[in-house]
mmCIF file of C-alpha atoms in Angstrom:
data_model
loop_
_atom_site.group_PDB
_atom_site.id
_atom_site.type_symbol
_atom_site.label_atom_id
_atom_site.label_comp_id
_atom_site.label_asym_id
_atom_site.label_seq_id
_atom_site.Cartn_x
_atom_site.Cartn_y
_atom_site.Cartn_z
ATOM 1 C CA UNK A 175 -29.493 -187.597 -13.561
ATOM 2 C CA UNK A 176 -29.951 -184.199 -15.247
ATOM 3 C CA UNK A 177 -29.039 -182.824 -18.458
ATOM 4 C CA UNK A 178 -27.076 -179.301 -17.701
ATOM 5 C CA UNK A 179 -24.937 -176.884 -20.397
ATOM 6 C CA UNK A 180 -22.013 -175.082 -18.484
ATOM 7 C CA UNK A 181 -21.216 -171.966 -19.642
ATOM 8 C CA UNK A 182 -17.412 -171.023 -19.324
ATOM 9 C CA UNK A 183 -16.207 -167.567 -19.704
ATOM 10 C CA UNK A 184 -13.389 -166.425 -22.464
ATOM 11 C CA UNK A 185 -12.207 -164.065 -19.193
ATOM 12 C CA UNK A 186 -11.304 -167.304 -17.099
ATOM 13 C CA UNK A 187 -9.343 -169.198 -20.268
ATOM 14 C CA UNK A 188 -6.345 -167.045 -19.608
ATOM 15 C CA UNK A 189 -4.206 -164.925 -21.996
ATOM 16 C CA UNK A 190 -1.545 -166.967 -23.384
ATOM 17 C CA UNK A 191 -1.428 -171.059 -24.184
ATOM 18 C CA UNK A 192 0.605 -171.456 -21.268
ATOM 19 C CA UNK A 193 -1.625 -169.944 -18.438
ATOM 20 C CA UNK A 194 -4.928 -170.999 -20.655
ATOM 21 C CA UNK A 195 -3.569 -174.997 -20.764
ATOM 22 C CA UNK A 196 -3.117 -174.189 -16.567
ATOM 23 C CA UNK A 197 -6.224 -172.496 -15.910
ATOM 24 C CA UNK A 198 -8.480 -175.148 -17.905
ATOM 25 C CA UNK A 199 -6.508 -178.624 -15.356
ATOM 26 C CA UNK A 200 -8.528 -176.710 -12.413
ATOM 27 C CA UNK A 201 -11.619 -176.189 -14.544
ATOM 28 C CA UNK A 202 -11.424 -179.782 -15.849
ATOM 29 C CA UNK A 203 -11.306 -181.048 -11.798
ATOM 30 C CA UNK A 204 -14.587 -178.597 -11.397
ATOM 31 C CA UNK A 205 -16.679 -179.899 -14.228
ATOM 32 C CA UNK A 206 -15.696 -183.795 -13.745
ATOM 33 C CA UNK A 207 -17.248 -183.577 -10.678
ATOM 34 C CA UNK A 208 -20.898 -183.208 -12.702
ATOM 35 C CA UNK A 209 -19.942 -186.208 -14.722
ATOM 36 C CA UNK A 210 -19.128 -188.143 -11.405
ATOM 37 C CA UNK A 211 -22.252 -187.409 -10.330
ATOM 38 C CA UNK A 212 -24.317 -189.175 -13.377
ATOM 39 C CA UNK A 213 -25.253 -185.844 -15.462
ATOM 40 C CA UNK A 214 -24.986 -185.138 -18.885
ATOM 41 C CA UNK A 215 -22.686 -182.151 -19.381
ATOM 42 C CA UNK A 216 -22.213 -179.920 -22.418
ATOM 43 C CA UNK A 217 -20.102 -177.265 -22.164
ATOM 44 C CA UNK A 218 -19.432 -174.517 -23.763
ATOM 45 C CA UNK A 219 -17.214 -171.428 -23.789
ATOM 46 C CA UNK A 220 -16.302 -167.723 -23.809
ATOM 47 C CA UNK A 221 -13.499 -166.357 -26.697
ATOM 48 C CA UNK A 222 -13.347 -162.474 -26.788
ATOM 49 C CA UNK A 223 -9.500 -162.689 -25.908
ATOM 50 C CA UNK A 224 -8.731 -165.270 -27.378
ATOM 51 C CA UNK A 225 -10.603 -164.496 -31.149
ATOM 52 C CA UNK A 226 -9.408 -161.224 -30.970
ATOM 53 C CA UNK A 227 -5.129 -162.408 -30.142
ATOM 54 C CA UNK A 228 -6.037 -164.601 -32.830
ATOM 55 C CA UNK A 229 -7.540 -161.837 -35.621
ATOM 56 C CA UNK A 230 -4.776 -159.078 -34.143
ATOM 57 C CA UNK A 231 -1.721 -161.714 -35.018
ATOM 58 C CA UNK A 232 -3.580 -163.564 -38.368
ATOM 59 C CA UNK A 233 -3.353 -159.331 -39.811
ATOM 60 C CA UNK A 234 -0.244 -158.450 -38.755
ATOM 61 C CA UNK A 235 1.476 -161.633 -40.467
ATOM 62 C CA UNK A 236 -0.569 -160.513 -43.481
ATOM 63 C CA UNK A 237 0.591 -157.083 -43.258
ATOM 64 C CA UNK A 238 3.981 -158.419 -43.344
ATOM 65 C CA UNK A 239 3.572 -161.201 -46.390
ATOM 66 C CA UNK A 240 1.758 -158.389 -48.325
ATOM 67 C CA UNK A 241 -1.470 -160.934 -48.152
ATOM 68 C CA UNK A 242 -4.989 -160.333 -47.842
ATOM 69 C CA UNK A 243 -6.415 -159.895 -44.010
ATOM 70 C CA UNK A 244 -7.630 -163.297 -42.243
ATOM 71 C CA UNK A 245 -11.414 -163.277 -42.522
ATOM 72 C CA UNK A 246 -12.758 -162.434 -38.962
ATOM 73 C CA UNK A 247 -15.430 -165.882 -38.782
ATOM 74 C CA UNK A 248 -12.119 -167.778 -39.605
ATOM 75 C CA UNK A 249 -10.697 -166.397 -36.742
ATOM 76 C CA UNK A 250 -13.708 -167.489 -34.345
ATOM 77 C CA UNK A 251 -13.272 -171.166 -35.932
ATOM 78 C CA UNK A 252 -9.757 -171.424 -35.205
ATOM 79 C CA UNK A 253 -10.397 -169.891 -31.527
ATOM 80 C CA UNK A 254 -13.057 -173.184 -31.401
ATOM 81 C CA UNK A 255 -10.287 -175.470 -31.972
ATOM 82 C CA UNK A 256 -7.967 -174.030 -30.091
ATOM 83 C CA UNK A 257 -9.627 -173.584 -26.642
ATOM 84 C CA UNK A 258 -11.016 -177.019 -27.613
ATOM 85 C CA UNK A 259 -7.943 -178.833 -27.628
ATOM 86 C CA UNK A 260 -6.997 -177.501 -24.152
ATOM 87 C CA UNK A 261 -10.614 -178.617 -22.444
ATOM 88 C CA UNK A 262 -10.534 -181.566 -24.384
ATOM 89 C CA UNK A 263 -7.173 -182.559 -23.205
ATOM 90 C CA UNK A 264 -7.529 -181.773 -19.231
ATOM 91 C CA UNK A 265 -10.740 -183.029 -19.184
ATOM 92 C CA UNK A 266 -9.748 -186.292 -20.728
ATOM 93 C CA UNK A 267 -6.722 -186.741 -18.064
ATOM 94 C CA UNK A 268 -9.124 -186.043 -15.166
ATOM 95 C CA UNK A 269 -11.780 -188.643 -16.426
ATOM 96 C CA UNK A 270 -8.847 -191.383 -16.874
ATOM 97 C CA UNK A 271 -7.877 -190.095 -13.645
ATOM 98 C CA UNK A 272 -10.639 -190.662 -11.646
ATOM 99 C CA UNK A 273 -11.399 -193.610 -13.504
ATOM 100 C CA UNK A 274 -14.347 -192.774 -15.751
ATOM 101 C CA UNK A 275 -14.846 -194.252 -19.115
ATOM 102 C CA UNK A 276 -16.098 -191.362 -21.505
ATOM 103 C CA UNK A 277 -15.179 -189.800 -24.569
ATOM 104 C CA UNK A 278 -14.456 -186.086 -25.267
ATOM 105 C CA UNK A 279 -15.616 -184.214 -27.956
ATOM 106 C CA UNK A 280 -15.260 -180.602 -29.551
ATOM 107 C CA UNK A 281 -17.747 -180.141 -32.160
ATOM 108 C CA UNK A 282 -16.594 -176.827 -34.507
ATOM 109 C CA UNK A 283 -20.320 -175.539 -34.153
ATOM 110 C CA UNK A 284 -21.733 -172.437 -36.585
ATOM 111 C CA UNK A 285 -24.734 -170.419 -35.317
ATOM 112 C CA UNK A 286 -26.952 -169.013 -37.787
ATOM 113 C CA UNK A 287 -28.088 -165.253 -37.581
ATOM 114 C CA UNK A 288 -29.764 -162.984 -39.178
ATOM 115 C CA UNK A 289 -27.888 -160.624 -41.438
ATOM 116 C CA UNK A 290 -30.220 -157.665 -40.977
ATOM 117 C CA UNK A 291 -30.082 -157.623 -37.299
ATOM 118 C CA UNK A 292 -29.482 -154.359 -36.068
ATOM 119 C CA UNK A 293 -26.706 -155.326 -34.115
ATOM 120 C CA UNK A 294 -24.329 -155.187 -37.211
ATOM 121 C CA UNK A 295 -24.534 -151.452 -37.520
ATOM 122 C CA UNK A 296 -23.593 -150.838 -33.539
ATOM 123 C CA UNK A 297 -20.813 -152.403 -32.785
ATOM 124 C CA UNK A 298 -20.785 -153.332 -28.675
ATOM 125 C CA UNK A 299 -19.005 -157.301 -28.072
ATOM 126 C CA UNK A 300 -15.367 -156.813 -26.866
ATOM 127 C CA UNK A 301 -12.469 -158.832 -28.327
ATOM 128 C CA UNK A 302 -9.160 -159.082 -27.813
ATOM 129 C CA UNK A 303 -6.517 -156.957 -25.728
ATOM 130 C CA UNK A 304 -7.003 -154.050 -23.646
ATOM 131 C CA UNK A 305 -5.437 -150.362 -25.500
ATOM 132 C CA UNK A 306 -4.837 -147.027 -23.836
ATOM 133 C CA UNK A 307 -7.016 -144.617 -25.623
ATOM 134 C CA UNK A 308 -4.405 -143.131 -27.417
ATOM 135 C CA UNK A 309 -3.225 -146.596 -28.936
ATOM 136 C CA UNK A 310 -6.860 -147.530 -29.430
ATOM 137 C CA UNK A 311 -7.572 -144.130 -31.593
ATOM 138 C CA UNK A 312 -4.174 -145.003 -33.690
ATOM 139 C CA UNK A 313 -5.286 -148.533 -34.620
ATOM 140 C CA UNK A 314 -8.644 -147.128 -35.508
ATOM 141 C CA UNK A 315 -7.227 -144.584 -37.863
ATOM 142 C CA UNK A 316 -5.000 -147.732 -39.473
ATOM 143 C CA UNK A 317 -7.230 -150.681 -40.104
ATOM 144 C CA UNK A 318 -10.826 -149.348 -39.735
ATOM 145 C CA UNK A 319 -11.260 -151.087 -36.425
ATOM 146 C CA UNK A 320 -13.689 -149.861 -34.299
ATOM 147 C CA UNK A 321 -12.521 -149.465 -30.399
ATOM 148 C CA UNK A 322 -14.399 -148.687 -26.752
ATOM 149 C CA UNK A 323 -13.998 -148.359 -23.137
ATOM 150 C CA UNK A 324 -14.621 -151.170 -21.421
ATOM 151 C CA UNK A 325 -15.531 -151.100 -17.737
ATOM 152 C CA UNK A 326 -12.538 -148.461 -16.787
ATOM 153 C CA UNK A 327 -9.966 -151.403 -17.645
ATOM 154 C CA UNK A 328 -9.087 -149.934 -20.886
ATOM 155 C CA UNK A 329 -9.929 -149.642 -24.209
ATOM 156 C CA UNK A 330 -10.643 -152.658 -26.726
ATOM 157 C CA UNK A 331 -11.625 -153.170 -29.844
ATOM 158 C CA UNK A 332 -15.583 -154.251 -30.419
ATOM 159 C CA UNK A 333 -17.657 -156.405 -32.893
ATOM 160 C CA UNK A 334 -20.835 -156.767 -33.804
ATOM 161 C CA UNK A 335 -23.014 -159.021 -31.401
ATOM 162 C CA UNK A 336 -26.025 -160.640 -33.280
ATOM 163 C CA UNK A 337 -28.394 -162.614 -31.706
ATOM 164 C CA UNK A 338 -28.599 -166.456 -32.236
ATOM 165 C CA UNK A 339 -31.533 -167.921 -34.400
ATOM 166 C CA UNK A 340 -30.333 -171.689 -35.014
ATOM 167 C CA UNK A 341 -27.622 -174.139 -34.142
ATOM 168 C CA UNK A 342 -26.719 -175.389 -37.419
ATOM 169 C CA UNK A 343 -24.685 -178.727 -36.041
ATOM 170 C CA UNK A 344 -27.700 -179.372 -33.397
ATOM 171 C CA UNK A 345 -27.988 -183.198 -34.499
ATOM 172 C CA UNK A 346 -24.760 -183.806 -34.554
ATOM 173 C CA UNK A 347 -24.529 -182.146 -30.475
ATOM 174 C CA UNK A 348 -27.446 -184.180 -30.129
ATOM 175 C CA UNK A 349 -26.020 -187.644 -31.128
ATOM 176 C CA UNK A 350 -22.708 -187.148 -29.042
ATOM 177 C CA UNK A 351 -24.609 -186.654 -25.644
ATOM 178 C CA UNK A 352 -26.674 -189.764 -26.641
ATOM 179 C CA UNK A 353 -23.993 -191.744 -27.054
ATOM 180 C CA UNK A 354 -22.391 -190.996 -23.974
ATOM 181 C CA UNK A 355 -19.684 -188.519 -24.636
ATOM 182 C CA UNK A 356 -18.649 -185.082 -22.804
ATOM 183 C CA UNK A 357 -19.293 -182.324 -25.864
ATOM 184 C CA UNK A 358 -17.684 -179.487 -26.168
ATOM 185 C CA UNK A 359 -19.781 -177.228 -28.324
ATOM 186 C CA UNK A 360 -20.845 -173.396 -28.981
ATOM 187 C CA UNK A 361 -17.681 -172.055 -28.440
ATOM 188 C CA UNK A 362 -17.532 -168.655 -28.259
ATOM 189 C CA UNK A 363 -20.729 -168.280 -28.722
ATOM 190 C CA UNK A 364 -20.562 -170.394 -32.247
ATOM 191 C CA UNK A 365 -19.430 -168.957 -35.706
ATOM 192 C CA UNK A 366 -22.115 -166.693 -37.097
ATOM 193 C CA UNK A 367 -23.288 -167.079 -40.471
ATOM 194 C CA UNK A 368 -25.991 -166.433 -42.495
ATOM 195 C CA UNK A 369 -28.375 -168.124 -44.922
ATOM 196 C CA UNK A 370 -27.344 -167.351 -48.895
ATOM 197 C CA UNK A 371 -28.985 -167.970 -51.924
ATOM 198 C CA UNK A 372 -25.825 -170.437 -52.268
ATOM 199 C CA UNK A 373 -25.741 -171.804 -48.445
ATOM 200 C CA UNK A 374 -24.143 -170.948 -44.946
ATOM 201 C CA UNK A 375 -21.807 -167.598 -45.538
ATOM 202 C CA UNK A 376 -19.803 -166.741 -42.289
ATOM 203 C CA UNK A 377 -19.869 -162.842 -41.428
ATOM 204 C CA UNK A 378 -17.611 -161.026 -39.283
ATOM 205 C CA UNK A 379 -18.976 -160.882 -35.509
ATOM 206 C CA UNK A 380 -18.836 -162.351 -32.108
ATOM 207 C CA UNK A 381 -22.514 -163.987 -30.473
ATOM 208 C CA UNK A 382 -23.143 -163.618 -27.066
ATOM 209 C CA UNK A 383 -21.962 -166.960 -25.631
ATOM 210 C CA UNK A 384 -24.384 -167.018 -22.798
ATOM 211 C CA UNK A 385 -27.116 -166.460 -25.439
ATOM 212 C CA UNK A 386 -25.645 -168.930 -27.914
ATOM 213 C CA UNK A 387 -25.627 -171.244 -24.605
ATOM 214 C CA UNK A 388 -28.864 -170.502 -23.325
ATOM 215 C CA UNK A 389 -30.242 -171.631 -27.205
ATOM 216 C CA UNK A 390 -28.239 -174.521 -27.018
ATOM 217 C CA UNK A 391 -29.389 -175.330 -23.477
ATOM 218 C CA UNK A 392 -32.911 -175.097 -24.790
ATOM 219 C CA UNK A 393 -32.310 -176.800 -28.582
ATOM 220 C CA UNK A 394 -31.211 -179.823 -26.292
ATOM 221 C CA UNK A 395 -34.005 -179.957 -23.778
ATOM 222 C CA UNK A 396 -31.429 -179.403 -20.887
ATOM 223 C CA UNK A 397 -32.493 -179.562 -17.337
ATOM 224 C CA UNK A 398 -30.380 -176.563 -15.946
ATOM 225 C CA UNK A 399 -28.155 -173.954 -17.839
ATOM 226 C CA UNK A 400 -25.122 -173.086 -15.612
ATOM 227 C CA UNK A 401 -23.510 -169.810 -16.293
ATOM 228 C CA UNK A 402 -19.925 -169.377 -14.468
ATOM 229 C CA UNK A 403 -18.268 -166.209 -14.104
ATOM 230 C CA UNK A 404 -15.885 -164.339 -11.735
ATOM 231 C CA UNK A 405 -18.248 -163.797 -8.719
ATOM 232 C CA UNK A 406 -20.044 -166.524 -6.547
ATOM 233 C CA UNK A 407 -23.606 -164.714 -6.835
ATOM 234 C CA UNK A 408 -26.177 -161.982 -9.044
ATOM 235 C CA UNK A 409 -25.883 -158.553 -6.561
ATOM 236 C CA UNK A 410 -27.997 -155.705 -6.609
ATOM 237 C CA UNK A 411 -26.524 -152.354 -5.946
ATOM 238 C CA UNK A 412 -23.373 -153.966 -7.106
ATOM 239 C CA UNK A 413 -20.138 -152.196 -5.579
ATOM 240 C CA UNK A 414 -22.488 -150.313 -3.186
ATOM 241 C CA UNK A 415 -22.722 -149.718 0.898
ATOM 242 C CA UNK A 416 -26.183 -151.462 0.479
ATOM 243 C CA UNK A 417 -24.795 -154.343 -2.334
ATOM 244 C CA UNK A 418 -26.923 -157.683 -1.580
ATOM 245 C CA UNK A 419 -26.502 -160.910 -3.097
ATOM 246 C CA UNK A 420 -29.735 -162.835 -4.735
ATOM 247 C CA UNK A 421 -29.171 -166.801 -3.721
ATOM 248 C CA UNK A 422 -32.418 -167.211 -5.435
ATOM 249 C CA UNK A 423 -34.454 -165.307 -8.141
ATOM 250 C CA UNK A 424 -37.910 -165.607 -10.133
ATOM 251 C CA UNK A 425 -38.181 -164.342 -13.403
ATOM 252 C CA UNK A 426 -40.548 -161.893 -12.383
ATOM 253 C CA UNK A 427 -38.050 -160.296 -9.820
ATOM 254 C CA UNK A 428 -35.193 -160.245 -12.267
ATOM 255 C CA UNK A 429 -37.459 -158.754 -14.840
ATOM 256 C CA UNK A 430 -38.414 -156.170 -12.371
ATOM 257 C CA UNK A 431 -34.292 -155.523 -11.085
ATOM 258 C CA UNK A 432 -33.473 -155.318 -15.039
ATOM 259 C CA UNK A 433 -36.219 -152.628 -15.594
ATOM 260 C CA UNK A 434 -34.505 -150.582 -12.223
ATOM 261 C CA UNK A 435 -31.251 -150.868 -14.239
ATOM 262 C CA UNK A 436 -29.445 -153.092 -11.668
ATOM 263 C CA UNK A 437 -27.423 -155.144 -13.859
ATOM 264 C CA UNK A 438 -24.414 -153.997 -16.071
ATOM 265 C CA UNK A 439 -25.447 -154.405 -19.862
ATOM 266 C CA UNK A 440 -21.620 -155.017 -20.768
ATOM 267 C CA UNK A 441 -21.315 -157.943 -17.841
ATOM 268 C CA UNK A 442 -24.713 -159.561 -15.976
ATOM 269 C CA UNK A 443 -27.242 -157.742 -17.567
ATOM 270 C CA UNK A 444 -27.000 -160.566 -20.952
ATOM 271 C CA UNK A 445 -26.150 -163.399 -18.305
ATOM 272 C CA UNK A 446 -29.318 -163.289 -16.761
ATOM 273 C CA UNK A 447 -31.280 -162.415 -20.000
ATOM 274 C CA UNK A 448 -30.034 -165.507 -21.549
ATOM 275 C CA UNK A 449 -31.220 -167.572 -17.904
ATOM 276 C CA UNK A 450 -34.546 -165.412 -18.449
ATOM 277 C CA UNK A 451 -35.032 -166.986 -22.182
ATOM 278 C CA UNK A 452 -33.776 -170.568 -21.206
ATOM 279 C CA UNK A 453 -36.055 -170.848 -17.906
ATOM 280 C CA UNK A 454 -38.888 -169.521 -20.366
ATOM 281 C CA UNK A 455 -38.305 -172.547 -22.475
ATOM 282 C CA UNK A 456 -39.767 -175.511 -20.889
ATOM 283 C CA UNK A 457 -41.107 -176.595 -17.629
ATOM 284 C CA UNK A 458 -39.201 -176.833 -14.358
ATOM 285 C CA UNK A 459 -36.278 -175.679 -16.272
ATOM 286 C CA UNK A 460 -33.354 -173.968 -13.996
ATOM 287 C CA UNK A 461 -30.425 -171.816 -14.369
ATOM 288 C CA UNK A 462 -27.741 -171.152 -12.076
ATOM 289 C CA UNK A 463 -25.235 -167.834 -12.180
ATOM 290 C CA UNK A 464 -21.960 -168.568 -9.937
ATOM 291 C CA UNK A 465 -18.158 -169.434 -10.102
ATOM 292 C CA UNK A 466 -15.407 -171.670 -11.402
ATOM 293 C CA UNK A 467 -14.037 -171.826 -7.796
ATOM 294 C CA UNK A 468 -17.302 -172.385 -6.045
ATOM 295 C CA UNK A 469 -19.447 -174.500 -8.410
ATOM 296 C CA UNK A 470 -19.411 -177.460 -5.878
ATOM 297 C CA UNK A 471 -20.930 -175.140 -2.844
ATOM 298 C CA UNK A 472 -23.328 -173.876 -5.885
ATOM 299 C CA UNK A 473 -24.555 -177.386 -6.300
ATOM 300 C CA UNK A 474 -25.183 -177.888 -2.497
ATOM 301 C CA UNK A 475 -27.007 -174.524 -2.495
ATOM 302 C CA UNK A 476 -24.650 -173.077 -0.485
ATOM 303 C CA UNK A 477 -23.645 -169.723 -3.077
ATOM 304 C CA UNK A 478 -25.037 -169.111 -6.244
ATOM 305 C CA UNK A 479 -27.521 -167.162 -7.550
ATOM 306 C CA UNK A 480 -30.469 -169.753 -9.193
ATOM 307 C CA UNK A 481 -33.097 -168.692 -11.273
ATOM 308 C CA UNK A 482 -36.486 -170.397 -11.846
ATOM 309 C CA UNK A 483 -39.745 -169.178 -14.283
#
């Protein structure tokens, strides 16, 4: 029996309640199939679309009720809840329905970072809908909002991206999985605040959620950090005549294809730096890069990209 954190991407959640409540009934049948098996599972989850659906309709009811904007950290907390309830929910049904006796539980979790990190001036982490540029430059002139291309699919607007320092709710995580239960936790990447001369202060950004996982993966002596995302396996040359996948991958190789530049620093290049820092963290210590649809064959070895130190 292993202890593994299963990273979900915001991407795969869908775009509306609706398709999102859909989408997560298949992921629930995926990730049940861990529990079947005897692990330990913590997952947690992507939010760019959903935070930033969230923050866009939050502003434009206060633009309308003449009220103040809705704090951006608020936003993230509310996305917790509300992707939450949808995993929690599915997940639940497909325990009762295969006739497994566990709890579920969503724990709203904060991640502490560091207020000067660099990070805040450059704005890179991608939230919300896709723009055409014109759109993009008009909302920018409007509310201050700070837009870029992403990937050729459009433009969207972009946060800062601090890095993770501490799980602030790590005991209570901790005292979930020991007592049995499924947690939900980390989701999207975790609420950032900082550390005040008067406590926790929440501060307007998005973490990585693959680093927030990775430090979670680690903070809870995991056995294996799963990552799942839209393709089965880590290519390099990626979209090329030559593109080949990686089924398996040292550190020192991955080091070696991130110095050549072979993975996207917008998609896998902070997917397999957060495996990188979680392998790094204690002995025999695994990650695995696949997807949703495949994460059964992944298991079996048959796709998947894994990573060891």
């Amino acid at each position: 029996m292993a202890k593994i954190v299963v990273a979900l991407g915001g991407n795969a959640l869908g775009k509306s309640p609706e398709e999102q409540l859909n989408l997560v009934k298949h992921t629930a049948t995926s990730l049940i199939g861990l529990v079947a098996a005897g692990h330990k599972v913590v997952i947690s989850h992507g939010n760019g679309p959903q935070v930033g659906a969230i923050n866009l309709g939050m502003n434009f009811a206060a633009e309308h009720d003449q009220t103040a904007a809705f704090p951006f950290p608020e936003c993230g907390a509310m996305s917790q809840g509300y992707i939450g309830y949808h995993l929690q929910q599915s997940l639940h049904n497909e325990l009762r329905h295969r006739g497994i006796d566990k709890d579920v539980a969503s724990v709203v979790t904060q991640v502490e970072v560091d207020e000067t990190d660099p990070a805040f001036q450059h704005p890179t982490k991608p939230v919300g809908a896709f723009y055409s540029e014109e759109d993009a430059h008009r909302i920018e002139m409007e509310k201050g909002y700070t837009f870029a291309e992403d990937a050729g699919r459009g433009w969207r607007q972009v946060v800062p991206s601090p890095l993770p320092k501490a799980i602030v709710e790590l005991k209570s995580i901790n005292d979930l999985i020991e007592n049995d239960n499924l947690v939900i936790a980390g989701g999207g990447g975790g609420v950032p605040v900082v550390t005040t001369a008067t406590g926790l202060k929440g501060v307007p950004a998005v973490i990585d959620k693959d680093r927030s996982s990775s430090l979670l993966a680690a903070n809870i002596a995991a056995d294996q950090l799963i990552i799942l995302t839209a393709v089965d396996d880590v290519y390099v040359n990626y979209g090329k005549p030559d593109q080949k996948s990686l089924r398996k991958l040292s550190s020192q190789d991955a080091k070696r294809y991130i110095d050549e530049g072979q993975f996207a620093p917008g998609s896998m290049l902070p997917k397999i730096e957060a495996c990188l820092d979680f392998v790094a963290s204690g002995a025999g210590r695994t990650a695995l890069i696949t997807s949703l649809d495949h994460l059964d064959d992944a298991l079996a070895g048959n796709v998947g990209t894994l990573i060891t130190d």
